[in-house]
Tab-separated table of C-alpha atoms in Angstrom:
chain	number	residue	atom	x	y	z
A	1	MET	CA	162.675	112.790	144.416
A	2	ASN	CA	161.834	112.601	140.821
A	3	LEU	CA	161.301	109.886	138.567
A	4	ASP	CA	164.744	109.662	137.274
A	5	THR	CA	166.243	109.326	140.785
A	6	LYS	CA	168.856	106.707	140.847
A	7	ILE	CA	167.767	104.467	143.693
A	8	LEU	CA	169.555	101.312	145.221
A	9	ILE	CA	167.718	98.748	147.295
A	10	VAL	CA	169.855	96.850	149.588
A	11	GLY	CA	168.008	93.648	150.228
A	12	GLY	CA	165.571	91.515	148.197
A	13	GLY	CA	163.355	90.547	151.168
A	14	ALA	CA	159.808	91.672	151.902
A	15	PHE	CA	160.696	95.420	152.689
A	16	GLY	CA	163.008	95.501	149.701
A	17	THR	CA	160.952	93.821	147.104
A	18	SER	CA	157.714	95.645	148.231
A	19	THR	CA	159.397	98.769	147.890
A	20	ALA	CA	160.803	98.137	144.503
A	21	TYR	CA	157.485	96.893	143.196
A	22	ASN	CA	155.609	100.349	144.253
A	23	LEU	CA	158.395	102.522	143.164
A	24	ALA	CA	158.198	100.805	139.754
A	25	GLN	CA	154.379	101.113	139.892
A	26	ARG	CA	154.721	104.935	140.411
A	27	GLY	CA	157.021	105.280	137.258
A	28	TYR	CA	160.425	105.311	138.769
A	29	ARG	CA	162.908	104.318	135.998
A	30	SER	CA	166.055	103.662	137.717
A	31	VAL	CA	165.549	101.213	140.492
A	32	ARG	CA	168.138	98.400	141.373
A	33	VAL	CA	167.882	95.618	143.997
A	34	LEU	CA	170.965	94.186	145.118
A	35	ASP	CA	170.851	90.842	147.019
A	36	ARG	CA	173.260	88.027	147.708
A	37	TYR	CA	170.726	85.624	146.325
A	38	ALA	CA	168.468	85.715	143.442
A	39	ALA	CA	164.650	86.212	144.358
A	40	PRO	CA	163.136	84.928	146.432
A	41	SER	CA	166.347	85.552	148.554
A	42	LEU	CA	167.217	82.456	150.271
A	43	ASP	CA	168.190	83.968	153.701
A	44	ALA	CA	165.481	86.519	153.691
A	45	ALA	CA	162.888	85.847	156.540
A	46	SER	CA	160.030	85.878	153.987
A	47	THR	CA	161.494	83.125	152.003
A	48	ASP	CA	159.644	80.191	153.348
A	49	ILE	CA	156.812	77.668	152.677
A	50	SER	CA	154.408	79.758	154.704
A	51	LYS	CA	153.781	82.877	156.809
A	52	ILE	CA	150.895	83.948	158.886
A	53	ILE	CA	148.517	86.373	157.555
A	54	ARG	CA	146.564	88.254	160.443
A	55	SER	CA	145.224	91.361	161.696
A	56	ASP	CA	145.531	90.474	165.550
A	57	TYR	CA	147.464	93.568	167.063
A	58	ASN	CA	147.119	95.529	170.078
A	59	GLU	CA	148.614	98.474	168.178
A	60	PRO	CA	145.713	100.120	165.764
A	61	LEU	CA	148.232	100.921	162.926
A	62	TYR	CA	149.259	97.415	162.439
A	63	ALA	CA	145.694	96.085	162.948
A	64	ALA	CA	144.482	98.537	160.231
A	65	MET	CA	147.311	97.498	157.865
A	66	GLY	CA	146.732	93.857	158.463
A	67	LEU	CA	143.111	94.418	157.246
A	68	GLU	CA	144.288	96.123	154.379
A	69	SER	CA	146.670	93.590	153.506
A	70	ILE	CA	144.132	90.745	153.933
A	71	ALA	CA	141.858	92.584	151.358
A	72	ALA	CA	145.001	92.373	148.799
A	73	TRP	CA	145.824	88.777	149.816
A	74	ARG	CA	142.297	87.957	148.968
A	75	THR	CA	141.930	89.806	145.749
A	76	TRP	CA	145.239	90.290	143.777
A	77	ASP	CA	145.815	88.178	140.850
A	78	MET	CA	149.477	88.171	141.861
A	79	PHE	CA	148.760	85.889	144.943
A	80	LYS	CA	146.337	83.624	143.233
A	81	ASP	CA	146.570	80.163	144.885
A	82	LEU	CA	148.984	81.319	147.422
A	83	TYR	CA	146.501	82.290	150.261
A	84	ALA	CA	144.471	80.089	152.644
A	85	VAL	CA	142.001	81.052	155.351
A	86	PRO	CA	141.825	78.358	157.972
A	87	GLY	CA	141.602	80.900	160.890
A	88	TRP	CA	144.022	80.911	163.785
A	89	ILE	CA	144.257	80.538	167.605
A	90	LEU	CA	146.326	83.110	169.227
A	91	SER	CA	147.331	82.030	172.804
A	92	ALA	CA	149.595	83.168	175.492
A	93	ALA	CA	150.926	81.432	178.634
A	94	ASN	CA	152.059	84.237	180.742
A	95	LEU	CA	154.233	87.190	179.735
A	96	SER	CA	152.212	87.708	176.346
A	97	ILE	CA	148.834	87.725	177.919
A	98	PRO	CA	148.340	91.669	177.833
A	99	PHE	CA	149.267	91.411	174.039
A	100	VAL	CA	146.692	88.808	173.412
A	101	GLU	CA	144.025	90.779	175.540
A	102	GLY	CA	144.895	94.049	173.768
A	103	SER	CA	144.751	92.267	170.404
A	104	ILE	CA	141.232	91.183	171.165
A	105	GLU	CA	140.206	94.828	172.095
A	106	THR	CA	141.758	96.244	168.916
A	107	SER	CA	140.111	93.659	166.857
A	108	THR	CA	136.618	94.061	168.242
A	109	ARG	CA	136.815	97.951	167.961
A	110	LEU	CA	138.000	97.662	164.186
A	111	GLY	CA	134.826	95.262	163.530
A	112	VAL	CA	136.622	91.973	163.072
A	113	GLN	CA	133.968	89.398	163.061
A	114	GLY	CA	133.901	85.934	164.478
A	115	LEU	CA	136.222	86.528	167.337
A	116	GLU	CA	135.606	83.984	170.327
A	117	ARG	CA	137.541	83.209	173.501
A	118	VAL	CA	138.074	79.800	173.749
A	119	ALA	CA	139.448	77.476	176.766
A	120	PRO	CA	141.633	74.280	176.013
A	121	ASP	CA	138.655	71.944	176.263
A	122	GLN	CA	136.667	74.081	173.699
A	123	ILE	CA	139.650	73.914	171.416
A	124	ARG	CA	140.046	70.184	171.458
A	125	ALA	CA	136.170	69.868	170.868
A	126	LYS	CA	136.443	72.326	167.866
A	127	PHE	CA	139.551	70.507	166.316
A	128	PRO	CA	139.567	66.908	167.533
A	129	GLN	CA	142.901	66.287	166.019
A	130	ILE	CA	144.390	68.161	168.712
A	131	THR	CA	144.993	65.526	171.452
A	132	GLY	CA	147.312	67.254	173.762
A	133	GLU	CA	146.660	68.890	177.159
A	134	LEU	CA	147.413	72.400	175.935
A	135	ASP	CA	149.057	73.145	179.178
A	136	GLY	CA	150.384	76.615	179.079
A	137	TRP	CA	147.629	77.581	176.600
A	138	GLU	CA	146.179	80.092	179.243
A	139	VAL	CA	144.410	82.753	177.104
A	140	ASN	CA	143.251	82.001	173.854
A	141	VAL	CA	141.295	83.763	170.999
A	142	TRP	CA	139.781	82.061	167.849
A	143	ASN	CA	139.786	84.352	164.645
A	144	PRO	CA	138.246	82.803	161.602
A	145	THR	CA	139.681	85.656	159.486
A	146	ALA	CA	143.503	84.766	159.864
A	147	GLY	CA	145.299	82.815	157.292
A	148	TRP	CA	148.763	82.010	155.651
A	149	ALA	CA	150.388	82.634	152.428
A	150	LYS	CA	153.090	80.631	150.534
A	151	SER	CA	155.369	83.392	151.343
A	152	GLY	CA	158.559	82.539	149.416
A	153	GLU	CA	156.461	82.235	146.116
A	154	ALA	CA	154.714	85.350	146.901
A	155	LEU	CA	158.069	87.086	147.174
A	156	ARG	CA	159.129	85.591	143.949
A	157	ARG	CA	156.036	86.776	142.045
A	158	MET	CA	156.289	90.275	143.309
A	159	ALA	CA	160.037	90.371	142.399
A	160	LEU	CA	159.092	89.272	139.092
A	161	ALA	CA	156.397	91.736	138.723
A	162	ALA	CA	158.984	94.510	139.648
A	163	GLN	CA	161.424	93.284	137.050
A	164	ALA	CA	158.661	93.450	134.377
A	165	ASN	CA	158.224	97.191	135.340
A	166	GLY	CA	161.969	97.795	134.763
A	167	VAL	CA	163.471	97.115	138.256
A	168	GLN	CA	166.925	95.619	138.055
A	169	TYR	CA	167.748	92.764	140.296
A	170	ILE	CA	171.542	91.881	140.831
A	171	SER	CA	172.541	88.988	142.884
A	172	GLY	CA	175.623	86.747	143.713
A	173	ASP	CA	178.878	88.222	144.483
A	174	ARG	CA	177.880	91.469	142.276
A	175	GLY	CA	174.723	91.891	144.629
A	176	TYR	CA	176.248	90.856	147.952
A	177	VAL	CA	176.593	94.509	149.596
A	178	ARG	CA	179.543	94.658	152.049
A	179	LYS	CA	179.919	98.341	152.696
A	180	LEU	CA	178.249	101.636	151.858
A	181	VAL	CA	180.149	104.640	149.910
A	182	PHE	CA	180.287	108.083	151.600
A	183	SER	CA	181.157	111.328	150.756
A	184	THR	CA	181.188	114.697	152.269
A	185	GLU	CA	177.563	115.100	151.447
A	186	GLY	CA	176.415	111.840	152.689
A	187	CYS	CA	175.913	108.291	151.240
A	188	ARG	CA	176.577	107.792	147.588
A	189	GLY	CA	176.425	104.193	146.856
A	190	VAL	CA	177.629	100.669	147.896
A	191	VAL	CA	180.451	98.402	147.203
A	192	THR	CA	179.770	94.509	146.646
A	193	GLN	CA	181.613	91.494	147.432
A	194	ASP	CA	183.263	91.468	144.142
A	195	GLY	CA	184.440	95.001	144.495
A	196	THR	CA	181.901	96.436	142.242
A	197	THR	CA	180.777	99.951	143.149
A	198	TYR	CA	177.285	101.263	142.531
A	199	GLU	CA	176.486	104.774	142.938
A	200	ALA	CA	172.960	106.243	143.599
A	201	ASP	CA	171.086	109.308	144.648
A	202	VAL	CA	169.242	107.366	147.266
A	203	VAL	CA	170.375	103.981	149.083
A	204	ILE	CA	167.754	102.119	150.873
A	205	VAL	CA	168.823	99.674	153.266
A	206	ALA	CA	166.423	96.974	153.601
A	207	ALA	CA	168.643	94.184	154.787
A	208	GLY	CA	166.584	92.899	157.424
A	209	ALA	CA	168.610	91.002	160.134
A	210	TRP	CA	171.886	92.111	158.379
A	211	THR	CA	171.060	95.856	158.599
A	212	PRO	CA	172.650	96.534	162.005
A	213	SER	CA	175.967	94.920	160.985
A	214	LEU	CA	176.095	96.949	157.745
A	215	VAL	CA	175.072	100.434	158.942
A	216	ASP	CA	175.507	101.746	162.638
A	217	VAL	CA	171.890	102.247	163.727
A	218	GLY	CA	172.696	103.100	167.314
A	219	GLY	CA	171.518	100.015	168.764
A	220	GLN	CA	167.805	100.328	167.327
A	221	LEU	CA	167.809	96.864	165.605
A	222	THR	CA	168.940	93.501	166.844
A	223	ALA	CA	169.174	90.513	164.558
A	224	LYS	CA	167.195	87.723	166.061
A	225	GLY	CA	166.625	84.044	164.946
A	226	HIS	CA	163.931	81.478	165.804
A	227	ALA	CA	163.980	78.078	165.216
A	228	VAL	CA	161.640	76.325	162.368
A	229	ALA	CA	161.505	72.557	161.694
A	230	HIS	CA	159.220	70.645	159.051
A	231	ILE	CA	157.959	67.153	159.650
A	232	GLN	CA	156.899	65.024	156.723
A	233	LEU	CA	153.507	63.302	157.231
A	234	THR	CA	152.182	60.135	155.341
A	235	PRO	CA	149.277	60.847	153.055
A	236	ASP	CA	146.818	59.459	155.574
A	237	GLU	CA	148.317	61.868	158.195
A	238	THR	CA	148.058	64.732	155.866
A	239	ARG	CA	144.325	64.196	155.385
A	240	HIS	CA	143.970	63.814	159.112
A	241	TYR	CA	145.479	67.169	159.909
A	242	ARG	CA	144.629	68.965	156.936
A	243	SER	CA	141.631	70.930	158.344
A	244	LEU	CA	143.575	72.398	161.238
A	245	PRO	CA	143.861	76.107	161.825
A	246	ILE	CA	147.041	77.953	162.647
A	247	LEU	CA	147.936	77.720	166.280
A	248	ASP	CA	150.167	80.257	167.738
A	249	ASN	CA	151.062	80.268	171.287
A	250	LEU	CA	153.222	83.477	171.714
A	251	GLU	CA	155.581	81.787	174.195
A	252	LEU	CA	155.353	78.055	173.399
A	253	GLY	CA	155.608	78.163	169.535
A	254	TYR	CA	153.197	78.069	166.455
A	255	PHE	CA	151.962	75.364	164.232
A	256	LEU	CA	151.012	75.718	160.725
A	257	PRO	CA	148.295	73.769	158.755
A	258	VAL	CA	149.821	70.813	156.698
A	259	GLN	CA	150.500	71.579	153.212
A	260	GLU	CA	149.547	69.486	150.103
A	261	ASP	CA	152.855	67.797	150.303
A	262	GLY	CA	152.454	66.593	153.840
A	263	ILE	CA	154.804	69.049	155.195
A	264	PHE	CA	153.991	70.142	158.722
A	265	LYS	CA	155.809	73.247	159.905
A	266	LEU	CA	156.530	74.203	163.541
A	267	ALA	CA	158.509	76.937	165.213
A	268	HIS	CA	159.792	78.045	168.623
A	269	SER	CA	158.914	81.364	170.004
A	270	GLN	CA	162.059	82.119	171.890
A	271	PHE	CA	164.688	84.122	170.151
A	272	ILE	CA	168.360	83.611	169.368
A	273	THR	CA	171.043	86.280	169.029
A	274	ASN	CA	174.667	85.735	167.696
A	275	THR	CA	177.066	88.485	168.821
A	276	GLU	CA	180.085	88.892	166.526
A	277	THR	CA	182.131	91.724	164.838
A	278	ASP	CA	181.504	92.114	161.063
A	279	PRO	CA	185.008	91.743	159.569
A	280	VAL	CA	184.238	94.765	157.146
A	281	SER	CA	182.178	97.244	158.789
A	282	GLY	CA	183.789	96.558	162.218
A	283	ILE	CA	180.415	96.745	163.814
A	284	THR	CA	180.031	94.475	166.894
A	285	THR	CA	176.337	93.260	166.908
A	286	SER	CA	174.116	90.220	166.554
A	287	ILE	CA	174.883	88.833	163.088
A	288	PRO	CA	172.782	86.140	161.711
A	289	HIS	CA	174.353	82.458	161.522
A	290	THR	CA	172.176	80.659	158.662
A	291	PHE	CA	172.413	77.063	157.705
A	292	VAL	CA	172.511	78.325	154.012
A	293	GLU	CA	175.849	79.434	154.871
A	294	ASN	CA	176.609	76.817	157.315
A	295	PRO	CA	175.198	73.631	155.959
A	296	ARG	CA	176.687	71.166	158.484
A	297	ASP	CA	175.241	73.095	161.469
A	298	ASP	CA	171.865	72.487	162.762
A	299	LEU	CA	169.353	73.492	165.693
A	300	PRO	CA	170.944	73.405	169.138
A	301	PRO	CA	169.741	70.165	170.918
A	302	GLU	CA	168.450	72.304	173.627
A	303	ILE	CA	166.231	74.266	171.507
A	304	GLU	CA	165.115	70.909	169.594
A	305	ARG	CA	164.158	69.532	172.846
A	306	THR	CA	162.001	72.433	173.820
A	307	MET	CA	160.348	72.408	170.594
A	308	ARG	CA	159.415	68.740	170.976
A	309	ARG	CA	158.120	69.572	174.585
A	310	ASN	CA	155.963	72.224	173.198
A	311	LEU	CA	154.823	69.886	170.333
A	312	ARG	CA	153.822	67.198	172.805
A	313	ARG	CA	151.530	69.666	174.720
A	314	VAL	CA	149.323	69.919	171.540
A	315	PHE	CA	150.038	66.839	169.271
A	316	PRO	CA	151.870	64.153	171.410
A	317	GLU	CA	151.941	61.760	168.816
A	318	LEU	CA	154.050	63.896	166.552
A	319	ALA	CA	156.455	64.941	169.239
A	320	ASP	CA	159.110	62.247	168.510
A	321	ARG	CA	158.956	62.305	164.753
A	322	PRO	CA	162.227	63.201	162.914
A	323	PHE	CA	162.700	66.671	161.336
A	324	CYS	CA	163.075	66.600	157.596
A	325	PHE	CA	164.123	70.431	157.557
A	326	THR	CA	165.345	72.917	160.013
A	327	ARG	CA	166.207	76.596	159.807
A	328	LEU	CA	167.225	79.526	162.081
A	329	CYS	CA	164.938	82.263	160.464
A	330	TRP	CA	166.433	85.783	161.175
A	331	ASP	CA	164.998	89.259	161.262
A	332	ALA	CA	165.699	92.728	162.652
A	333	ASP	CA	163.908	93.684	165.996
A	334	THR	CA	163.272	96.986	167.330
A	335	ALA	CA	162.649	97.420	170.970
A	336	ASP	CA	159.230	98.584	170.424
A	337	ARG	CA	158.208	96.358	167.688
A	338	HIS	CA	157.650	99.502	165.585
A	339	PHE	CA	159.353	99.266	161.857
A	340	LEU	CA	162.449	101.641	161.137
A	341	VAL	CA	161.407	103.381	157.930
A	342	THR	CA	163.183	106.693	157.883
A	343	PRO	CA	166.032	108.725	156.365
A	344	HIS	CA	169.375	108.593	158.241
A	345	PRO	CA	169.417	111.576	160.376
A	346	ASP	CA	173.024	112.419	159.614
A	347	LEU	CA	173.709	110.835	156.166
A	348	GLN	CA	172.154	112.409	153.216
A	349	GLY	CA	170.983	109.991	150.784
A	350	LEU	CA	170.758	107.051	153.177
A	351	PHE	CA	167.219	105.471	154.062
A	352	LEU	CA	166.178	102.717	156.254
A	353	ALA	CA	163.387	100.184	155.692
A	354	THR	CA	163.666	97.602	157.977
A	355	GLY	CA	162.860	96.484	161.507
A	356	GLY	CA	160.222	93.694	160.521
A	357	SER	CA	160.313	92.490	164.105
A	358	ALA	CA	158.931	88.966	163.309
A	359	HIS	CA	155.717	90.354	161.907
A	360	GLY	CA	156.639	92.470	158.488
A	361	PHE	CA	155.838	89.694	156.006
A	362	LYS	CA	152.107	89.706	156.062
A	363	PHE	CA	152.103	93.296	154.710
A	364	LEU	CA	154.048	92.640	151.604
A	365	PRO	CA	151.153	93.952	149.383
A	366	VAL	CA	150.846	97.265	150.912
A	367	LEU	CA	154.174	97.788	152.792
A	368	GLY	CA	156.167	99.319	150.013
A	369	ARG	CA	153.368	101.921	149.364
A	370	TYR	CA	153.870	103.129	152.908
A	371	ILE	CA	157.658	103.128	152.342
A	372	ALA	CA	157.220	104.996	148.968
A	373	ASP	CA	155.183	107.630	150.603
A	374	ALA	CA	157.742	108.189	153.199
A	375	LEU	CA	160.310	108.513	150.615
A	376	GLU	CA	158.278	111.055	148.744
A	377	GLY	CA	157.524	113.063	151.941
A	378	THR	CA	153.546	112.065	151.912
A	379	LEU	CA	153.338	109.553	154.688
A	380	ASP	CA	150.933	110.362	157.517
A	381	GLN	CA	152.957	112.073	160.318
A	382	GLU	CA	151.630	109.893	163.004
A	383	ILE	CA	152.874	106.825	161.265
A	384	LEU	CA	156.363	108.571	160.368
A	385	HIS	CA	156.636	109.260	164.148
A	386	GLN	CA	156.067	105.549	165.026
A	387	TRP	CA	158.649	104.481	162.465
A	388	ARG	CA	161.164	107.449	163.190
A	389	TRP	CA	164.961	107.160	163.947
A	390	ARG	CA	164.769	106.556	167.753
A	391	PRO	CA	167.813	105.232	169.326
A	392	GLY	CA	167.785	104.909	173.308
A	393	ILE	CA	163.917	105.034	173.134
A	394	THR	CA	162.331	103.906	176.573
A	395	VAL	CA	159.996	100.996	175.927
A	396	SER	CA	157.179	99.897	178.192
A	397	ALA	CA	157.226	96.126	177.357
A	398	ASP	CA	154.301	94.799	179.254
A	399	ASN	CA	152.023	94.725	176.204
A	400	LEU	CA	154.684	93.496	173.489
A	401	ALA	CA	154.741	89.856	171.997
A	402	HIS	CA	157.724	87.428	172.583
A	403	LEU	CA	159.007	88.734	175.664
A	404	ASP	CA	161.078	85.867	176.673
A	405	PRO	CA	164.751	86.710	177.106
A	406	GLU	CA	166.955	85.936	174.201
A	407	ILE	CA	169.511	83.053	173.915
A	408	GLU	CA	172.979	83.820	172.759
A	409	LEU	CA	173.957	81.171	170.295
A	410	ASN	CA	177.376	80.633	171.494
A	411	SER	CA	176.071	79.935	174.887
A	412	LEU	CA	174.439	76.846	173.510
A	413	ARG	CA	176.287	73.589	172.672
A	414	GLY	CA	176.062	70.737	170.206
A	415	TRP	CA	174.650	72.780	167.168
A	416	ARG	CA	178.085	72.917	165.291
A	417	CYS	CA	178.551	70.398	162.662
A	418	ARG	CA	175.682	68.648	164.033
A	419	ARG	CA	174.446	67.267	160.744
A	420	GLU	CA	175.412	64.004	159.589
A	421	GLU	CA	178.159	63.681	157.232
A	422	ASP	CA	175.997	62.471	154.487
A	423	GLY	CA	173.909	65.832	154.655
A	424	GLY	CA	171.051	64.491	156.463
A	425	LEU	CA	169.452	66.103	159.446
A	426	SER	CA	170.913	65.177	162.832
A	427	LYS	CA	169.079	62.961	165.375
A	428	LEU	CA	168.905	63.813	169.287
């Protein structure tokens, strides 16, 4: 590649935006980002009020990248006032215990300070706002270095910085990529919803959960969604809960600290798939079903009931409060949770930068540098191997997070048109 290489980036989420920003920093003069929505892209997993920033991994690569990213979140002017460090409690009930144990070992080896194993009674003593029994919180570790960021705003700021450095962002039907354009040599561009064709020397598909329905990736990616909800607290409740840390049980859901406006965010840890056939590509795979596109739909009642049971384990006084916002947050998972950052083995000019596997956003400050290095052929060979094209890989899953089996959306009932006719959220 040279600085005049024409580059198209499909997708304006964390992978695409960080790549665009870093390529512009290196002086590339022809970079375009195509997305259905203007920055920050509404359906991107990263476009949220908060995402967890931590270095707790049993995999040394991501633990080191996490520490590198934390340094950037702390110091970059771009992220001023977007990053908070209340610490977090990482927990597992059963299947995810090996992941938590491995995370403790890796973090200790990397010199992370302040790690502490804590039992449920110690958690309640440390944070008296937690009044639940914490049943199912079997293995728990306190890490005071973990925090969270206002992720949607961070994504927006990085996109603006990329544009200030010459990157062109195109949205709406002109930016909604529906198919790739091929020649005998390989991939030569894309076609968008309105029929516009964009040609390029390099097409980087960074479309997150939409990648496997746009490109045949040999089963390496699965679009998975998890349920997110918000509860609006009163000013007195906001003050009461404000000093809480992040609480993340990898099998029972997570809870983010209350924001200034009283929004309390919680999420379900079990993932949903949605198997359909894309009408343009003809690929049958899991395809995201979002409430942005389908505003009358809502969380399946079965999922909401589970979220409320999990909430009762921690904050029983909030378990029956109405949800003021709900979302299915979609990402592309790989079987081994490693990213997929690689040239396509058969299609010249096509590059994949995806596979966030529900843990990619925290690396927003540095991820694009790794991807740009891969594009330029300078990325460390060991990292290249982990992020390689790898269909049919055999995975030993005993040390991974989120090992509960996925639920197929269409096997659940009661979520279609569940919202009230006036646009409000549905009630159980």
